[in-house]
Amino acid sequence: MAGLLAARVLSDFYETVTIVERDELGDDPVYRRGVPQGRLIHALSARGAQILDELFPSFLDELAAEGVPSWCDGDFSKLSITIGGHQMVRSGKSVLDPITMQYPSRRLLERDVRRRVRDIANVTTLDGHDLLALTATSARDRVTGARVTCRSTGHESALTADLVVDATGRGSRTPVFLEELGFGRPRQNELMVQLAYVAQLLRIPKGVVEQYFTAVMPVAGRPRMLGLIGYENDTWMFAVGGMAGLEPPRQLAEMLQFVEDFAPAALLDAVRDAEPLGDVVHYRVPSNRWRRYDTMHRVPDGLLVCGDAVCSFNPIYGQGMTIAAVEALVLRDCLSRGTRNLPRRFYRAGAKKVRLAWQTAVGSDLALPEVAGSRPVSMRISNGYLEKVMTAAETDPDVAQQFLRVVGMIDGPTRLLRPGFVGRVVKANRHRQAHDVMGLPESMTTA
């Protein structure tokens, strides 16, 4: 996704764009060996959807025409989200503008983006090729292209380029290439989370599950989670996972047992009665990892790194595709001001966007005592306030909608600090405390 979106932007500024792709890809939505996590659960954030529709006009309309479900009316009965032990309000609508969340499968989403990019006249895709090395000037101050090899024949060839963009993901070898060129490696920020998760694609008849999206996130003392998302053609993805080294089972019946102490009963019943499509798929993510290209003293001209190759997050927060899309807009903005000092400008501007997502992911992970890491005072204060926000989101649709707008990267985190919003949070928490002291249910009113 990062490479496709970068190619879309580059096509507006360069005469030709060549995508070097390791897999052989056709026109059908398929799972790719080069994206092993593509078989697991995915959700496209509201901001990610906005950017796709900006880069590819009417893209969201096309998804809707393909039967992709969409939450766009703000009706909270169609979502079931539990964060930090707080279940978000389950009924009513907010007066705030609702966000739009569409739920395409990863393979359909990527196929549609790939098809749009391939329709661009000056973009060529070189399928079935691996990157061997970067090429550079004799002074080693500029990258001039790459050497690639055909996976089926072993034939090697050289590609020259004014700009090379590395979107090869978490396993990117650019740090090695930079070291070989004499620039050294970027330093890394890393938080070990030891996430393992498994997913099962299902077919569930229309109307059996009322919610488009169900998520129960981990809490202190229970570093386990689950998700169920409805995709196109009555297909659903059910996933369970564990953090801090907790391993989930790899059979559907055992997956249900793994989460039955906190999963909604209706969800368990629906999954038990569903038709499995294929096998259970598993994946591990050891850490959040941010390669700090923005802090390097020297970087070569002619080379940019984006997507997971820069920063890969704990995937349970659904930030990866959106950050790749945001970086595509950063690239567009940088190129609109010319190519002078492009890498430095891109890395610094991109880091400002990445930092917000990084703080969200790392702050949420460190809310779990099972995750080892430093917890500065600022993070403890932030997490303490978010606990209050989520308490308010249990009963206040406006608080819930604003929280989703921040999580969906439509609004910045400072929106949660506006006086009117803070007032609603305080009011809801006082109401909750009063009911807790008196032992009254939330639905009962008191004078």
Coordinates of C-alpha atoms in Angstrom, one line a residue:
M1 CA 0.0 0.0 0.0
A2 CA 2.8 2.4 0.8
G3 CA 4.5 1.8 -2.5
L4 CA 1.3 2.1 -4.5
L5 CA 0.3 5.4 -2.9
A6 CA 3.8 6.8 -3.3
A7 CA 3.7 5.8 -7.0
R8 CA 0.4 7.6 -7.4
V9 CA 1.9 10.8 -6.0
L10 CA 5.2 10.4 -8.0
S11 CA 3.3 10.1 -11.2
D12 CA 2.3 13.8 -10.9
F13 CA 5.9 14.9 -10.7
Y14 CA 8.1 12.5 -12.7
E15 CA 8.1 11.5 -16.4
T16 CA 8.0 7.7 -15.6
V17 CA 7.5 5.7 -12.4
T18 CA 8.4 2.0 -12.1
I19 CA 7.1 -0.1 -9.3
V20 CA 9.3 -3.1 -8.5
E21 CA 7.1 -5.8 -7.0
R22 CA 8.3 -9.1 -5.7
D23 CA 5.0 -11.0 -6.3
E24 CA 3.3 -11.8 -9.6
L25 CA 0.0 -10.0 -9.5
G26 CA -3.0 -10.1 -11.7
D27 CA -6.3 -8.3 -11.6
D28 CA -8.0 -10.4 -9.0
P29 CA -8.0 -9.7 -5.2
V30 CA -5.5 -12.1 -3.9
Y31 CA -3.4 -12.8 -0.8
R32 CA 0.3 -12.0 -1.4
R33 CA 3.3 -13.8 -0.2
G34 CA 5.0 -10.4 0.1
V35 CA 2.4 -9.2 2.6
P36 CA 2.0 -12.2 5.0
Q37 CA -0.1 -10.1 7.4
G38 CA -2.6 -9.5 4.5
R39 CA -4.4 -12.7 5.4
L40 CA -5.2 -11.4 8.8
I41 CA -7.7 -8.8 10.1
H42 CA -7.5 -5.3 8.7
A43 CA -9.5 -2.1 9.2
L44 CA -9.2 1.1 7.1
S45 CA -9.3 4.2 9.3
A46 CA -11.5 7.2 8.5
R47 CA -8.5 9.3 7.6
G48 CA -7.1 6.6 5.4
A49 CA -10.4 6.4 3.5
Q50 CA -10.4 10.2 3.0
I51 CA -6.9 10.2 1.5
L52 CA -7.7 7.3 -0.9
D53 CA -10.7 9.2 -2.1
E54 CA -8.6 12.3 -2.6
L55 CA -5.9 10.5 -4.5
F56 CA -8.4 8.3 -6.5
P57 CA -11.6 10.3 -7.0
S58 CA -14.8 8.2 -6.3
F59 CA -12.7 5.4 -4.8
L60 CA -15.1 5.1 -1.8
D61 CA -18.1 5.0 -4.2
E62 CA -16.5 2.1 -6.0
L63 CA -16.0 0.2 -2.7
A64 CA -19.6 0.7 -1.9
A65 CA -20.6 -0.6 -5.3
E66 CA -18.6 -3.7 -4.6
G67 CA -20.7 -4.4 -1.5
V68 CA -18.2 -3.1 1.1
P69 CA -20.0 -2.3 4.4
S70 CA -19.8 1.3 5.7
W71 CA -20.5 2.9 9.0
C72 CA -21.3 6.5 8.1
D73 CA -24.5 7.4 9.9
G74 CA -23.1 7.7 13.5
D75 CA -25.5 5.0 14.8
F76 CA -23.6 3.4 17.7
S77 CA -25.8 0.3 17.8
K78 CA -23.8 -0.8 14.7
L79 CA -20.4 -0.8 16.5
S80 CA -19.3 -2.6 19.6
I81 CA -15.9 -1.3 20.8
T82 CA -14.4 -1.9 24.2
I83 CA -11.1 -0.1 25.1
G84 CA -9.4 -0.4 28.5
G85 CA -12.4 -2.2 29.8
H86 CA -14.8 0.5 28.8
Q87 CA -17.5 -0.4 26.3
M88 CA -18.4 2.5 24.1
V89 CA -22.0 3.7 24.1
R90 CA -24.2 1.2 22.2
S91 CA -27.1 3.4 21.2
G92 CA -27.9 6.9 20.0
K93 CA -26.2 9.3 17.7
S94 CA -23.9 12.2 18.2
V95 CA -24.5 15.8 17.1
L96 CA -21.0 15.8 15.7
D97 CA -20.3 15.0 12.1
P98 CA -20.0 11.2 12.0
I99 CA -16.9 9.7 10.5
T100 CA -17.1 7.2 7.7
M101 CA -15.5 3.9 8.2
Q102 CA -15.6 1.4 5.4
Y103 CA -14.7 -2.3 5.8
P104 CA -13.1 -3.8 2.7
S105 CA -10.9 -6.9 3.0
R106 CA -7.2 -6.2 2.6
R107 CA -7.0 -8.1 -0.6
L108 CA -9.9 -6.2 -2.2
L109 CA -8.7 -2.8 -1.0
E110 CA -5.2 -3.5 -2.4
R111 CA -6.5 -4.8 -5.7
D112 CA -8.6 -1.7 -6.2
V113 CA -5.7 0.6 -5.4
R114 CA -3.4 -1.4 -7.6
R115 CA -5.8 -1.2 -10.5
R116 CA -6.1 2.5 -10.2
V117 CA -2.4 3.0 -10.1
R118 CA -1.9 0.7 -13.1
D119 CA -4.3 2.8 -15.1
I120 CA -1.9 5.8 -14.8
A121 CA -0.2 6.2 -18.1
N122 CA 3.3 6.9 -16.9
V123 CA 3.4 4.1 -14.2
T124 CA 4.9 0.7 -15.0
T125 CA 4.9 -2.3 -12.7
L126 CA 7.8 -4.8 -12.8
D127 CA 6.2 -7.9 -11.2
G128 CA 8.1 -10.8 -9.9
H129 CA 11.4 -9.0 -9.1
D130 CA 13.5 -8.6 -6.0
L131 CA 15.7 -5.7 -5.0
L132 CA 19.4 -6.6 -4.8
A133 CA 21.1 -3.3 -4.0
L134 CA 21.0 0.4 -4.5
T135 CA 23.4 2.1 -6.9
A136 CA 25.1 5.4 -6.2
T137 CA 27.4 8.0 -7.6
S138 CA 31.2 7.5 -7.2
A139 CA 31.1 10.1 -4.4
R140 CA 28.4 8.1 -2.7
D141 CA 26.3 11.2 -2.1
R142 CA 23.4 10.3 -4.3
V143 CA 21.4 7.1 -5.0
T144 CA 21.1 6.7 -8.8
G145 CA 18.9 3.6 -9.0
A146 CA 18.8 -0.1 -8.1
R147 CA 19.8 -3.5 -9.2
V148 CA 17.0 -6.0 -9.4
T149 CA 16.6 -9.7 -10.2
C150 CA 13.8 -11.6 -11.8
R151 CA 12.5 -14.2 -9.4
S152 CA 11.6 -16.7 -12.1
T153 CA 14.7 -16.5 -14.3
G154 CA 17.4 -15.1 -12.0
H155 CA 18.2 -12.4 -14.6
E156 CA 19.7 -9.3 -13.1
S157 CA 19.2 -5.8 -14.4
A158 CA 19.9 -2.2 -13.4
L159 CA 17.3 0.5 -13.1
T160 CA 18.4 4.2 -13.1
A161 CA 16.2 6.7 -11.4
D162 CA 16.2 10.4 -10.2
L163 CA 14.5 9.1 -7.1
V164 CA 14.2 5.7 -5.4
V165 CA 11.5 5.1 -2.8
D166 CA 11.8 2.2 -0.4
A167 CA 8.4 0.8 0.5
T168 CA 9.6 -2.7 1.3
G169 CA 8.1 -2.8 4.8
R170 CA 9.4 -3.8 8.2
G171 CA 12.2 -5.9 6.7
S172 CA 13.6 -3.0 4.7
R173 CA 17.4 -3.3 4.0
T174 CA 18.0 0.4 3.5
P175 CA 19.8 0.7 6.9
V176 CA 22.3 -1.9 5.5
F177 CA 22.6 -0.1 2.2
L178 CA 23.2 3.3 4.0
E179 CA 25.9 1.7 6.1
E180 CA 27.6 0.4 3.1
L181 CA 27.5 3.8 1.5
G182 CA 29.1 5.3 4.6
F183 CA 26.1 7.1 6.1
G184 CA 25.6 4.8 9.0
R185 CA 22.3 3.3 10.1
P186 CA 19.4 5.3 11.5
R187 CA 18.9 4.9 15.3
Q188 CA 15.7 3.1 16.3
N189 CA 13.0 3.7 18.8
E190 CA 11.5 0.3 19.8
L191 CA 9.0 -1.0 22.3
M192 CA 8.7 -4.8 22.6
V193 CA 5.1 -6.0 22.8
Q194 CA 5.5 -9.6 21.7
L195 CA 2.1 -9.7 19.9
A196 CA 0.8 -12.9 18.5
Y197 CA -2.6 -13.1 16.8
V198 CA -4.6 -15.5 14.6
A199 CA -7.5 -14.9 12.3
Q200 CA -10.2 -17.0 10.6
L201 CA -12.1 -15.9 7.5
L202 CA -15.8 -16.8 7.8
R203 CA -19.0 -16.6 5.9
I204 CA -21.9 -15.3 8.1
P205 CA -25.4 -14.8 6.6
K206 CA -26.6 -11.3 6.3
G207 CA -28.5 -10.1 9.4
V208 CA -27.0 -12.6 11.9
V209 CA -24.5 -10.0 13.3
E210 CA -25.9 -6.5 13.9
Q211 CA -22.5 -4.7 14.3
Y212 CA -20.2 -4.0 11.4
F213 CA -17.2 -4.0 13.7
T214 CA -16.6 -5.5 17.2
A215 CA -13.4 -5.0 19.1
V216 CA -12.4 -5.8 22.7
M217 CA -9.0 -4.5 23.4
P218 CA -6.5 -5.8 26.0
V219 CA -6.6 -4.6 29.6
A220 CA -4.3 -4.9 32.6
G221 CA -4.3 -8.5 33.8
R222 CA -5.8 -9.7 30.6
P223 CA -3.5 -9.0 27.6
R224 CA -5.8 -10.7 25.2
M225 CA -8.1 -9.2 22.6
L226 CA -10.6 -10.0 19.8
G227 CA -12.0 -8.5 16.7
L228 CA -14.8 -9.3 14.3
I229 CA -15.2 -7.2 11.1
G230 CA -17.7 -7.7 8.3
Y231 CA -16.3 -7.4 4.8
E232 CA -17.8 -7.6 1.3
N233 CA -19.9 -10.6 0.2
D234 CA -21.0 -11.7 3.7
T235 CA -17.4 -12.5 4.6
W236 CA -16.2 -11.8 8.1
M237 CA -12.8 -11.9 9.7
F238 CA -12.6 -13.2 13.3
A239 CA -9.3 -12.6 15.1
V240 CA -7.9 -13.2 18.6
G241 CA -4.6 -12.3 20.0
G242 CA -2.3 -12.0 23.0
M243 CA 0.5 -9.6 24.0
A244 CA 3.6 -10.0 26.2
G245 CA 4.3 -13.4 24.8
L246 CA 0.8 -14.9 25.3
E247 CA 0.2 -17.3 22.4
P248 CA -3.4 -17.7 21.0
P249 CA -4.5 -21.2 19.8
R250 CA -4.7 -22.0 16.1
Q251 CA -8.0 -23.9 15.9
L252 CA -11.3 -22.0 15.6
A253 CA -13.0 -23.8 18.5
E254 CA -10.0 -23.1 20.7
M255 CA -9.9 -19.5 19.6
L256 CA -13.5 -19.1 20.9
Q257 CA -12.5 -20.7 24.2
F258 CA -9.5 -18.3 24.4
V259 CA -11.9 -15.3 24.6
E260 CA -15.1 -16.7 25.9
D261 CA -14.6 -15.0 29.3
F262 CA -14.8 -11.5 27.8
A263 CA -16.4 -11.9 24.3
P264 CA -20.0 -10.8 23.6
A265 CA -22.2 -13.9 23.8
A266 CA -23.9 -13.1 20.5
L267 CA -20.5 -12.9 18.8
L268 CA -19.5 -16.3 20.1
D269 CA -22.8 -17.8 18.9
A270 CA -22.4 -16.2 15.4
V271 CA -18.8 -17.5 15.0
R272 CA -19.7 -21.0 16.1
D273 CA -22.4 -21.2 13.5
A274 CA -20.4 -19.6 10.7
E275 CA -18.8 -21.3 7.7
P276 CA -15.0 -21.2 7.9
L277 CA -13.3 -20.1 4.6
G278 CA -9.8 -21.5 4.5
D279 CA -7.5 -22.2 7.5
V280 CA -6.7 -20.2 10.6
V281 CA -3.7 -17.9 9.8
H282 CA -1.2 -16.7 12.5
Y283 CA 1.2 -13.8 12.7
R284 CA 3.7 -12.3 15.2
V285 CA 4.8 -8.8 15.7
P286 CA 7.6 -8.4 18.2
S287 CA 7.6 -4.6 18.6
N288 CA 6.7 -1.1 17.6
R289 CA 9.7 0.1 15.7
W290 CA 10.5 3.5 14.4
R291 CA 13.7 4.0 12.3
R292 CA 14.6 7.6 12.8
Y293 CA 15.7 8.8 9.4
D294 CA 14.7 12.2 10.5
T295 CA 17.5 12.4 13.0
M296 CA 20.3 11.2 10.8
H297 CA 23.2 13.8 10.3
R298 CA 23.6 12.9 6.7
V299 CA 21.3 11.2 4.1
P300 CA 22.0 10.7 0.4
D301 CA 20.0 12.5 -2.2
G302 CA 17.8 10.5 -4.5
L303 CA 16.5 8.1 -1.8
L304 CA 13.3 8.1 0.4
V305 CA 11.9 5.5 2.8
C306 CA 8.2 5.3 3.7
G307 CA 5.6 3.1 5.3
D308 CA 6.5 0.3 7.6
A309 CA 10.1 0.6 6.4
V310 CA 10.2 3.8 8.5
C311 CA 7.8 2.9 11.3
S312 CA 5.8 -0.3 12.0
F313 CA 3.2 -0.3 14.8
N314 CA 1.4 -2.8 16.9
P315 CA -1.2 -3.7 14.3
I316 CA -4.1 -3.9 16.8
Y317 CA -4.5 -0.1 16.5
G318 CA -5.0 -0.1 12.7
Q319 CA -2.5 2.7 11.9
G320 CA -0.2 1.2 9.3
M321 CA -2.1 1.8 6.0
T322 CA -3.2 5.3 7.2
I323 CA 0.3 6.4 8.0
A324 CA 1.4 5.2 4.6
A325 CA -1.4 7.3 3.0
V326 CA -0.5 10.3 5.2
E327 CA 3.2 10.0 4.1
A328 CA 2.0 10.0 0.4
L329 CA 0.5 13.4 1.1
V330 CA 3.6 14.6 2.8
L331 CA 5.6 13.5 -0.3
R332 CA 3.2 15.4 -2.5
D333 CA 3.6 18.5 -0.4
C334 CA 7.4 18.2 -0.4
L335 CA 7.6 17.7 -4.2
S336 CA 5.3 20.6 -4.8
R337 CA 8.2 22.8 -3.4
G338 CA 10.8 21.1 -5.6
T339 CA 13.4 18.4 -5.1
R340 CA 16.1 20.5 -3.4
N341 CA 17.0 18.8 -0.1
L342 CA 14.0 16.5 -0.6
P343 CA 15.0 13.6 1.7
R344 CA 15.7 15.9 4.7
R345 CA 12.4 17.8 4.2
F346 CA 10.4 14.6 3.7
Y347 CA 11.8 12.8 6.8
R348 CA 11.3 15.8 9.1
A349 CA 7.7 16.5 7.9
G350 CA 6.8 12.8 7.9
A351 CA 8.2 12.4 11.5
K352 CA 5.7 15.0 12.7
K353 CA 2.8 12.8 11.4
V354 CA 4.4 9.5 12.6
R355 CA 5.0 10.9 16.1
L356 CA 1.3 11.2 16.8
A357 CA 0.6 7.6 15.8
W358 CA 3.6 6.4 17.7
Q359 CA 2.5 8.1 20.9
T360 CA -0.9 6.6 20.6
A361 CA 0.4 3.1 20.0
V362 CA 3.2 3.1 22.6
G363 CA 1.0 4.9 25.2
S364 CA -1.7 2.3 24.8
D365 CA 0.7 -0.6 24.9
L366 CA 2.4 0.8 28.1
A367 CA -1.0 1.1 29.8
L368 CA -0.6 -2.7 30.2
P369 CA 1.7 -3.6 33.1
E370 CA 2.6 -6.8 31.2
V371 CA 4.5 -4.6 28.6
A372 CA 8.0 -3.6 29.9
G373 CA 9.1 -0.1 29.2
S374 CA 9.6 3.4 30.6
R375 CA 6.4 5.3 31.6
P376 CA 7.2 9.0 31.9
V377 CA 5.0 11.2 33.9
S378 CA 3.5 12.8 30.8
M379 CA 2.4 9.4 29.5
R380 CA 0.9 8.4 32.9
I381 CA -1.1 11.7 33.0
S382 CA -2.2 11.2 29.4
N383 CA -3.3 7.6 30.0
G384 CA -5.1 8.7 33.2
Y385 CA -7.1 11.3 31.3
L386 CA -7.9 8.9 28.5
E387 CA -9.3 6.6 31.2
K388 CA -11.7 9.4 32.0
V389 CA -12.5 9.9 28.4
M390 CA -13.4 6.3 27.9
T391 CA -15.6 6.3 31.0
A392 CA -17.5 9.2 29.5
A393 CA -17.7 7.4 26.1
E394 CA -19.7 4.6 27.8
T395 CA -22.7 6.9 28.0
D396 CA -22.1 10.0 25.9
P397 CA -22.4 9.7 22.1
D398 CA -20.7 13.1 21.6
V399 CA -17.6 12.0 23.6
A400 CA -17.6 8.6 21.8
Q401 CA -17.8 10.3 18.4
Q402 CA -15.0 12.8 19.2
F403 CA -12.8 10.0 20.4
L404 CA -13.4 8.0 17.2
R405 CA -12.5 11.1 15.2
V406 CA -9.2 11.3 17.0
V407 CA -8.5 7.5 16.8
G408 CA -9.5 7.6 13.1
M409 CA -6.9 10.5 12.6
I410 CA -9.5 12.9 11.3
D411 CA -8.9 15.2 14.3
G412 CA -5.8 15.8 16.3
P413 CA -5.5 14.7 19.9
T414 CA -5.8 18.3 21.1
R415 CA -9.5 18.1 20.3
L416 CA -9.8 16.0 23.5
L417 CA -8.6 19.0 25.5
R418 CA -11.0 21.6 24.3
P419 CA -13.0 23.1 27.3
G420 CA -16.4 22.0 26.1
F421 CA -15.2 18.4 25.6
V422 CA -13.4 18.3 29.0
G423 CA -16.6 19.6 30.6
R424 CA -18.6 16.7 29.1
V425 CA -15.9 14.2 30.3
V426 CA -16.0 15.7 33.8
K427 CA -19.8 15.6 33.9
A428 CA -20.1 12.0 32.8
N429 CA -17.5 10.9 35.3
R430 CA -19.2 12.6 38.1
H431 CA -22.5 11.0 37.1
R432 CA -20.8 7.6 37.0
Q433 CA -19.2 8.1 40.4
A434 CA -22.5 9.1 41.9
H435 CA -24.2 6.0 40.6
D436 CA -21.3 3.8 41.7
V437 CA -21.5 5.2 45.3
M438 CA -25.2 4.8 45.5
G439 CA -25.1 1.4 43.8
L440 CA -27.6 2.4 41.1
P441 CA -27.6 1.1 37.6
E442 CA -26.7 3.6 34.9
S443 CA -30.2 3.6 33.4
M444 CA -31.8 4.8 36.7
T445 CA -32.3 8.5 37.1
T446 CA -32.0 10.3 40.5
A447 CA -33.1 13.7 41.7

